[in-house]
mmCIF file of C-alpha atoms in Angstrom:
data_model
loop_
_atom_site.group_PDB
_atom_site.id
_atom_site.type_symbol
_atom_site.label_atom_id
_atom_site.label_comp_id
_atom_site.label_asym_id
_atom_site.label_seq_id
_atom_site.Cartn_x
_atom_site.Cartn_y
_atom_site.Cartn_z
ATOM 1 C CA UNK T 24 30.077 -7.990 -2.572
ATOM 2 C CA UNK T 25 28.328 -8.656 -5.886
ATOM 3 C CA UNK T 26 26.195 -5.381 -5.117
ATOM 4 C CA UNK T 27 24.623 -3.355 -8.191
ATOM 5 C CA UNK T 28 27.184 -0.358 -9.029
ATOM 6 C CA UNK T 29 26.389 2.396 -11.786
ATOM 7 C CA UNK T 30 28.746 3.546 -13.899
ATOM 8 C CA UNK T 31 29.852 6.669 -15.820
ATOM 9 C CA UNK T 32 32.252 7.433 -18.390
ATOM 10 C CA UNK T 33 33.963 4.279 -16.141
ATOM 11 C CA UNK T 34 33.900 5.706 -13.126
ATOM 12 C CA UNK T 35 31.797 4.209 -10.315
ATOM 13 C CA UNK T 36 29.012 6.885 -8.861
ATOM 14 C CA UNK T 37 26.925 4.700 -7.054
ATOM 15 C CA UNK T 38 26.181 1.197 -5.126
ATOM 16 C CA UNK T 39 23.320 -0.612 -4.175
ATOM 17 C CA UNK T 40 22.414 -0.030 0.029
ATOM 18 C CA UNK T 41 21.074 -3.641 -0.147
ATOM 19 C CA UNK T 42 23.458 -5.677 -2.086
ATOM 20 C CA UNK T 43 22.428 -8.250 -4.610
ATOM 21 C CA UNK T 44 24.006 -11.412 -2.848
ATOM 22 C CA UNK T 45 22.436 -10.474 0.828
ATOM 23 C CA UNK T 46 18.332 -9.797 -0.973
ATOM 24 C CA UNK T 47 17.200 -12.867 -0.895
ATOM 25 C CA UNK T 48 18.436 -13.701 2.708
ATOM 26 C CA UNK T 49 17.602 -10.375 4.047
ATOM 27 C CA UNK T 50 14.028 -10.728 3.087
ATOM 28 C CA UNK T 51 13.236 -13.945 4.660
ATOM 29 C CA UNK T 52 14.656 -12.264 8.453
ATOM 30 C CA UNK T 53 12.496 -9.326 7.456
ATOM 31 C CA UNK T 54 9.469 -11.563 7.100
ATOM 32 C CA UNK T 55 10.416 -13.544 9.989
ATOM 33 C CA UNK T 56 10.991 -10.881 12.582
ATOM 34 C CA UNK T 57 7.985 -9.053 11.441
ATOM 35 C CA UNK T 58 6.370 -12.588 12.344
ATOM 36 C CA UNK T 59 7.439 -12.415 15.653
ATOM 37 C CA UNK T 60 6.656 -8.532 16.216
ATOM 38 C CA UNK T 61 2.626 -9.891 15.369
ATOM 39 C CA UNK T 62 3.146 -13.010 17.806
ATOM 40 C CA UNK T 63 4.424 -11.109 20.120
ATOM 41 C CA UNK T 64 2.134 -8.135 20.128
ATOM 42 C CA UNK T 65 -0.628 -10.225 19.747
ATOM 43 C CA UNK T 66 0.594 -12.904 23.294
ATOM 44 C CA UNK T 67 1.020 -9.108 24.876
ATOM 45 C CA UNK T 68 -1.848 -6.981 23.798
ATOM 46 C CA UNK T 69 -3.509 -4.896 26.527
ATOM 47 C CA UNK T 70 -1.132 -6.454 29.531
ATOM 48 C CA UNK T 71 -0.415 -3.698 31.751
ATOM 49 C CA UNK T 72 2.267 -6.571 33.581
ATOM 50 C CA UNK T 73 5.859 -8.323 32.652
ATOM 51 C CA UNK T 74 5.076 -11.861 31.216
ATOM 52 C CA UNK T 75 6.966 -15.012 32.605
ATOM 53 C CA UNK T 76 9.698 -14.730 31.051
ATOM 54 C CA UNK T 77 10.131 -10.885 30.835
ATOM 55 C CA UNK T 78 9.680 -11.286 35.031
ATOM 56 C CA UNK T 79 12.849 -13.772 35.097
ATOM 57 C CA UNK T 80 14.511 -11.686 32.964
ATOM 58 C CA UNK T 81 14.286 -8.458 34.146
ATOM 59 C CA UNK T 82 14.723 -10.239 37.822
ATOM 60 C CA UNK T 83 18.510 -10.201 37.047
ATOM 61 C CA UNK T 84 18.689 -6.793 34.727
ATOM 62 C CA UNK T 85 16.628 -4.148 36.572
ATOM 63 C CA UNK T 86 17.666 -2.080 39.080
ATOM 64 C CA UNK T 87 21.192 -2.330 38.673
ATOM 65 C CA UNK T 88 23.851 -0.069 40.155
ATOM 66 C CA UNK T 89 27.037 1.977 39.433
ATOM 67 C CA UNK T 90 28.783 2.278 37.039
ATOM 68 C CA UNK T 91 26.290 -0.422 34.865
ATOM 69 C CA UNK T 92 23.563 2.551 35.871
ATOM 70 C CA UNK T 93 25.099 5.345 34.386
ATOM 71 C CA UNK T 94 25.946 3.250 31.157
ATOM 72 C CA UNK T 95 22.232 2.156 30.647
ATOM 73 C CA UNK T 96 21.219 6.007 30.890
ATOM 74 C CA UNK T 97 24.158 7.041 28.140
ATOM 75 C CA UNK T 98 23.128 3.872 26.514
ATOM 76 C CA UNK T 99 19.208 4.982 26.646
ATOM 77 C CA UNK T 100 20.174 8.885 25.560
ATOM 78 C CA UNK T 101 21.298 7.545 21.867
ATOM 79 C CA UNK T 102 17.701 6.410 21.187
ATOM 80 C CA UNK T 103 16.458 9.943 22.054
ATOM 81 C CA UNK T 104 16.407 12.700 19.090
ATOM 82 C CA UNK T 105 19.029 14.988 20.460
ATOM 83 C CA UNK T 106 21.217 11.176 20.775
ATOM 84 C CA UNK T 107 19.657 10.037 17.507
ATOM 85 C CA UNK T 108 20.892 12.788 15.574
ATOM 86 C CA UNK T 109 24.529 13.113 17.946
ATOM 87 C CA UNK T 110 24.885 9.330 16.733
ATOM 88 C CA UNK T 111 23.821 9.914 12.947
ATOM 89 C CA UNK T 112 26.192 13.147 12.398
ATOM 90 C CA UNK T 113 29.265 11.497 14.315
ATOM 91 C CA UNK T 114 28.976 8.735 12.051
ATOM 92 C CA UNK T 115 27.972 10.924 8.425
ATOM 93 C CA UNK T 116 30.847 13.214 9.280
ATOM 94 C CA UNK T 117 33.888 10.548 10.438
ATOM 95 C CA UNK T 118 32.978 7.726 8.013
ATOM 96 C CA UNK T 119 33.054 8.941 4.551
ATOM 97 C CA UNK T 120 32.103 5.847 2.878
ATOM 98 C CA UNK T 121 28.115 6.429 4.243
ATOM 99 C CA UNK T 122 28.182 9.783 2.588
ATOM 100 C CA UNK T 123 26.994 8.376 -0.811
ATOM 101 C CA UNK T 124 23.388 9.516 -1.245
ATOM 102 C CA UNK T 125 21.704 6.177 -1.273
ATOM 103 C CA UNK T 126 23.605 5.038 1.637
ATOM 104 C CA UNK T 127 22.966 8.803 3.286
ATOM 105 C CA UNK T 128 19.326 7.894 2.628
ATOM 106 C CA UNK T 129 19.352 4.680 4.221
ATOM 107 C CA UNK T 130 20.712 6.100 7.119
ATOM 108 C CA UNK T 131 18.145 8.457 7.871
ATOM 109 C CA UNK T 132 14.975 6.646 6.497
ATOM 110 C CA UNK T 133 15.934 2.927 7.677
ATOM 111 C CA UNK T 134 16.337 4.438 11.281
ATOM 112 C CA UNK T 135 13.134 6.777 10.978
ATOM 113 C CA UNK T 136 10.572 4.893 9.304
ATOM 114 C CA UNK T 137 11.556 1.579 11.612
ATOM 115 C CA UNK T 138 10.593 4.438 14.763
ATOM 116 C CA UNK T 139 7.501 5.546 13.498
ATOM 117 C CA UNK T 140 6.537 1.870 12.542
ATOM 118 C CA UNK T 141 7.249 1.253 16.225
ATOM 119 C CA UNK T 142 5.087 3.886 17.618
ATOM 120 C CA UNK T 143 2.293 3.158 14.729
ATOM 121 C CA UNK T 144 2.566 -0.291 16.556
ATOM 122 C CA UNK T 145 2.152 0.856 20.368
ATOM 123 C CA UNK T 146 -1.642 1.525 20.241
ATOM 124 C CA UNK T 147 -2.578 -1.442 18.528
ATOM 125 C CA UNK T 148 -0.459 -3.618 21.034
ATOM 126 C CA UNK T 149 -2.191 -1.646 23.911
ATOM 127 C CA UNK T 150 0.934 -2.877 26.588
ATOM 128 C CA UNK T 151 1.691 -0.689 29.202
ATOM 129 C CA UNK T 152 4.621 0.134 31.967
ATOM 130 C CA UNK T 153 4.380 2.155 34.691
ATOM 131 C CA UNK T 154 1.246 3.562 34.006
ATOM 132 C CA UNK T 155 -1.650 3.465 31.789
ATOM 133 C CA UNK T 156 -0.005 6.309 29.478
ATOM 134 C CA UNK T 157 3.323 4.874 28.579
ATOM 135 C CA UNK T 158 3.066 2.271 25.811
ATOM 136 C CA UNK T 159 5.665 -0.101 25.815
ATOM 137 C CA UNK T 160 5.394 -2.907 22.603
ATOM 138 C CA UNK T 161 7.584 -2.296 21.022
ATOM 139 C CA UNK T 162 10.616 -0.325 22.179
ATOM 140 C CA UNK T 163 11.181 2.412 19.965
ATOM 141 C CA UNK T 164 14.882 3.189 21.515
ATOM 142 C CA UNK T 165 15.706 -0.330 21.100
ATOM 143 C CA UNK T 166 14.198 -0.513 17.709
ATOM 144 C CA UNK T 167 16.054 2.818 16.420
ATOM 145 C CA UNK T 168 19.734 1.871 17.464
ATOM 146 C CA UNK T 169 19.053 -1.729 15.902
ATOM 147 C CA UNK T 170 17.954 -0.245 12.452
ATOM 148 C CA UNK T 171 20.969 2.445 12.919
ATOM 149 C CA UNK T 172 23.786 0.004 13.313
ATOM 150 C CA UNK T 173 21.844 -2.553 10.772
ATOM 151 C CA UNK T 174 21.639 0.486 8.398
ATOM 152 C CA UNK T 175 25.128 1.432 8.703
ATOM 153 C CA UNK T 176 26.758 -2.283 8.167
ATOM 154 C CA UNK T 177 24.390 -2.388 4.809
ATOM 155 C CA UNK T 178 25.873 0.935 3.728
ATOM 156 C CA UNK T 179 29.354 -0.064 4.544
ATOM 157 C CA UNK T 180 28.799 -3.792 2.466
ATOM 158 C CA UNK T 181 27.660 -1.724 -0.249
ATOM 159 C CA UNK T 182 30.793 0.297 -0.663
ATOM 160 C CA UNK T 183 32.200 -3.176 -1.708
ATOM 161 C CA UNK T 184 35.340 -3.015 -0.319
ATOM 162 C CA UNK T 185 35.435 -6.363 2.027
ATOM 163 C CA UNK T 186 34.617 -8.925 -0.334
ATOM 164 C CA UNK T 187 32.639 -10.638 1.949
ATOM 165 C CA UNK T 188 29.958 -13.247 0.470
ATOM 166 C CA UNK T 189 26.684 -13.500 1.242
ATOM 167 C CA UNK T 190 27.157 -15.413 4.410
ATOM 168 C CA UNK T 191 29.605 -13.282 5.949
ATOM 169 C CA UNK T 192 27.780 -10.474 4.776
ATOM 170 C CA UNK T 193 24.821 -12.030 6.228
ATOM 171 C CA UNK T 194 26.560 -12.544 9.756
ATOM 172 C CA UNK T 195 27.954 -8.747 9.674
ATOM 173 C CA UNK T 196 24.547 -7.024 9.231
ATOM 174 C CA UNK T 197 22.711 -9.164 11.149
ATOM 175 C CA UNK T 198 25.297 -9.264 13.740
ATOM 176 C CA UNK T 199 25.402 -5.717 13.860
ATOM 177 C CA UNK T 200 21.779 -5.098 14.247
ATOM 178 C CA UNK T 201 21.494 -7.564 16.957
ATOM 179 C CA UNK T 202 24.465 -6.358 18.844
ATOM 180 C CA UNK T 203 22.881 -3.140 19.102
ATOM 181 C CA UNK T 204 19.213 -4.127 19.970
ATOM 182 C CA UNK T 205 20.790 -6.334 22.544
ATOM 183 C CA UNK T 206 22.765 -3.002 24.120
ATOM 184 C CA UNK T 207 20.063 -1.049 23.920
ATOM 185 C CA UNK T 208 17.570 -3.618 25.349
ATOM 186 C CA UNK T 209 19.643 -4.223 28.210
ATOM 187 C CA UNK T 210 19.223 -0.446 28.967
ATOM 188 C CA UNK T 211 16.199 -0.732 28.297
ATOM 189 C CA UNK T 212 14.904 -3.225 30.939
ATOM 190 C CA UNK T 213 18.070 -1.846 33.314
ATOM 191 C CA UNK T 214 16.520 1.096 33.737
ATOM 192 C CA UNK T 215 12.733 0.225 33.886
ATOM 193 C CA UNK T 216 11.717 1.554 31.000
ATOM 194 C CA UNK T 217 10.364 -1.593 29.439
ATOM 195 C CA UNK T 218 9.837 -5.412 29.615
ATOM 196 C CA UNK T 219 12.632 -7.826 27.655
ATOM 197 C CA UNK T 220 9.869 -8.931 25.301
ATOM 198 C CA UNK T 221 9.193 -5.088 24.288
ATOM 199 C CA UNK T 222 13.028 -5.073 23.480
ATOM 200 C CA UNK T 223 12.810 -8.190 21.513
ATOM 201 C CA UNK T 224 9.755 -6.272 19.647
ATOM 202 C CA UNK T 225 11.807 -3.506 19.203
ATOM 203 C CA UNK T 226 14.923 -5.406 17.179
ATOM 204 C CA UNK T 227 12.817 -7.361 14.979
ATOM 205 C CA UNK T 228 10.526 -4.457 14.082
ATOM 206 C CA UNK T 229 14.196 -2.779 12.525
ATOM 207 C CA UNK T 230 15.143 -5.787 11.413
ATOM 208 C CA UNK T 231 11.339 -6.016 8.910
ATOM 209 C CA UNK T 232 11.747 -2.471 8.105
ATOM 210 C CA UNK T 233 15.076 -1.531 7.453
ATOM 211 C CA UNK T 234 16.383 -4.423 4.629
ATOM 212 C CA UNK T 235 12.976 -2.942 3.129
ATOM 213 C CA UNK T 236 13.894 0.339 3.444
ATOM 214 C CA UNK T 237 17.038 -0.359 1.748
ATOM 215 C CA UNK T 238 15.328 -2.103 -1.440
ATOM 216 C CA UNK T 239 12.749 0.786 -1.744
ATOM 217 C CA UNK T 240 15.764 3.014 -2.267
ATOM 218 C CA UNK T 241 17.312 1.317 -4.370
ATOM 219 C CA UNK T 242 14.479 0.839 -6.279
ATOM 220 C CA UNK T 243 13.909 4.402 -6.546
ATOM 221 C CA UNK T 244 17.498 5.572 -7.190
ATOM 222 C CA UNK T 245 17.642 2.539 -10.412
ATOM 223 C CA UNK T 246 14.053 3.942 -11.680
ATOM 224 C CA UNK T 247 14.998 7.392 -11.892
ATOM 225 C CA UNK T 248 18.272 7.046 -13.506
ATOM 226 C CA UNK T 249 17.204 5.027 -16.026
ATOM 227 C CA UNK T 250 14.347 7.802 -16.911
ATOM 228 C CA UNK T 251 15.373 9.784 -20.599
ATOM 229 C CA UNK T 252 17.392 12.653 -18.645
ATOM 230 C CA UNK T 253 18.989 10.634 -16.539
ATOM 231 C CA UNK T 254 22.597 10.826 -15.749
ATOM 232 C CA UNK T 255 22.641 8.110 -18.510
ATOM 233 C CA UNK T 256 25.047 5.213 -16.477
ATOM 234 C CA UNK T 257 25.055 1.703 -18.383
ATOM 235 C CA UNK T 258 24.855 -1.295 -15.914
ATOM 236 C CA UNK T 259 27.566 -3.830 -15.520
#
C-alpha cells in the first residue's frame, strides 16, 4: 500500500492508519464533505420542516413495514453506545489485524470525535424533528457508523496486505464509509428519526473528520518515537 511502516531490529511494529498513497486524496474528500456539511447546515439552519427534496425522499422511505421495520431499528441500535461499543469489541476481538495501537486508536477516536463534532454541530444548525428539542443536522447515528466502517477499511489498508494502489484504496475506504452512511441513513429516515439531508450531513461530517483523525495519529505516534528514548526504529 506504500503506507509508512517502522521497523525494529527488522521486524515490522507498526503502520501508518492513513497510508501515504491515499493522503493526498483523502484530504481533498475531507475538505469537500466538510464543504457540504456548511452548505448544508447553512440551506437548513433553524427549519423545523423536511426540505424538497428530503419530502420526496422520505415520501418513499418512511414508514415502512415488516421485516424492513425491524431491520431499520437493529440498523438504528448500532449507532447507540451500548451498539457502538457491541460493534467496536466484535470487530477489536475477531479481526486481529485492527489490534495494532494506532489502528486501535483510530478506531475509537475516528468514530468518537466525528460524534461529538456532530453534536458540536446540532446547535449551530438549529434544525429540528419532531419537536423543538430534538436536533436533527447532522445525524450523529449516521455519522458514527460512516466513520466506523471508514475507520476500519483505513486500518485494514494499513496492515498492507492487499496491495491495492491508491485508487483502489481510494474506492475501498470511501466505498466503505458510504456504504455504511447509506445503511444507516436509510434507518434513519425509515424510522422518522431524521430528514435524508441530516443523513447526508451525517456521512460527510465522518468523512472531514475521520481521514483527519487518522493523520493526527499518525502524526503523534512518528513524533514520539522519534523523541531520544524512543523505541529507536529507523524508517524505510
Amino acid at each position: 500500500m506504500g503506507g509508512t511502516v517502522t521497523v525494529t531490529d527488522g521486524k515490522v511494529t507498526a503502520a501508518a492508519v492513513l497510508p501515504v498513497v491515499l493522503r493526498g486524496r483523502l484530504a481533498v474528500v475531507a475538505v469537500l464533505a466538510a464543504l457540504v456539511v456548511v452548505v448544508l447546515g447553512v440551506r437548513y439552519a433553524g427549519d423545523a420542516g423536511p426540505g424538497r427534496t428530503d419530502a420526496r425522499i422520505g415520501e418513499a422511505a418512511y414508514g415502512v413495514g415488516a421485516p424492513w421495520w425491524h431491520i431499520a431499528s437493529a440498523t438504528d441500535f448500532l449507532g447507540d453506545p451500548a451498539g457502538a461499543l457491541l460493534l467496536l469489541t466484535a470487530v477489536l476481538v475477531g479481526c486481529p489485524t485492527v489490534r495494532r495501537p494506532r489502528a486501535a486508536v483510530l478506531l475509537f477516536a475516528g468514530p468518537g470525535l466525528t460524534v461529538g463534532v456532530t453534536r458540536l454541530l446540532k446547535p449551530l444548525a438549529a434544525r429540528t424533528i419532531n419537536g423543538d428539542d430534538n436536533l436533527a443536522f447532522p445525524s450523529g447515528h449516521t455519522a458514527f457508523l460512516a466513520a466506523f466502517a471508514l475507520a476500519l477499511a483505513l486500518a485494514l489498508l494499513a496492515a498492507g496486505r492487499y496491495g491495492l494502489g491508491p485508487t483502489s484504496g481510494t474506492v475501498l475506504a470511501l466505498g466503505a464509509a458510504c456504504a455504511a452512511g447509506a445503511l444507516m441513513g436509510w434507518a434513519q429516515v425509515a424510522t422518522g428519526a431524521h430528514y435524508p439531508t441530516d443523513t447526508v450531513g451525517g456521512c460527510c461530517t465522518a468523512l472531514a473528520v475521520v481521514p483527519t483523525v487518522a493523520w493526527v495519529v499518525d502524526r503523534v505516534a512518528d513524533t514520539r518515537r522519534r523523541q531520544p528514548g524512543g523505541a529507536g526504529e529507523q524508517r524505510r
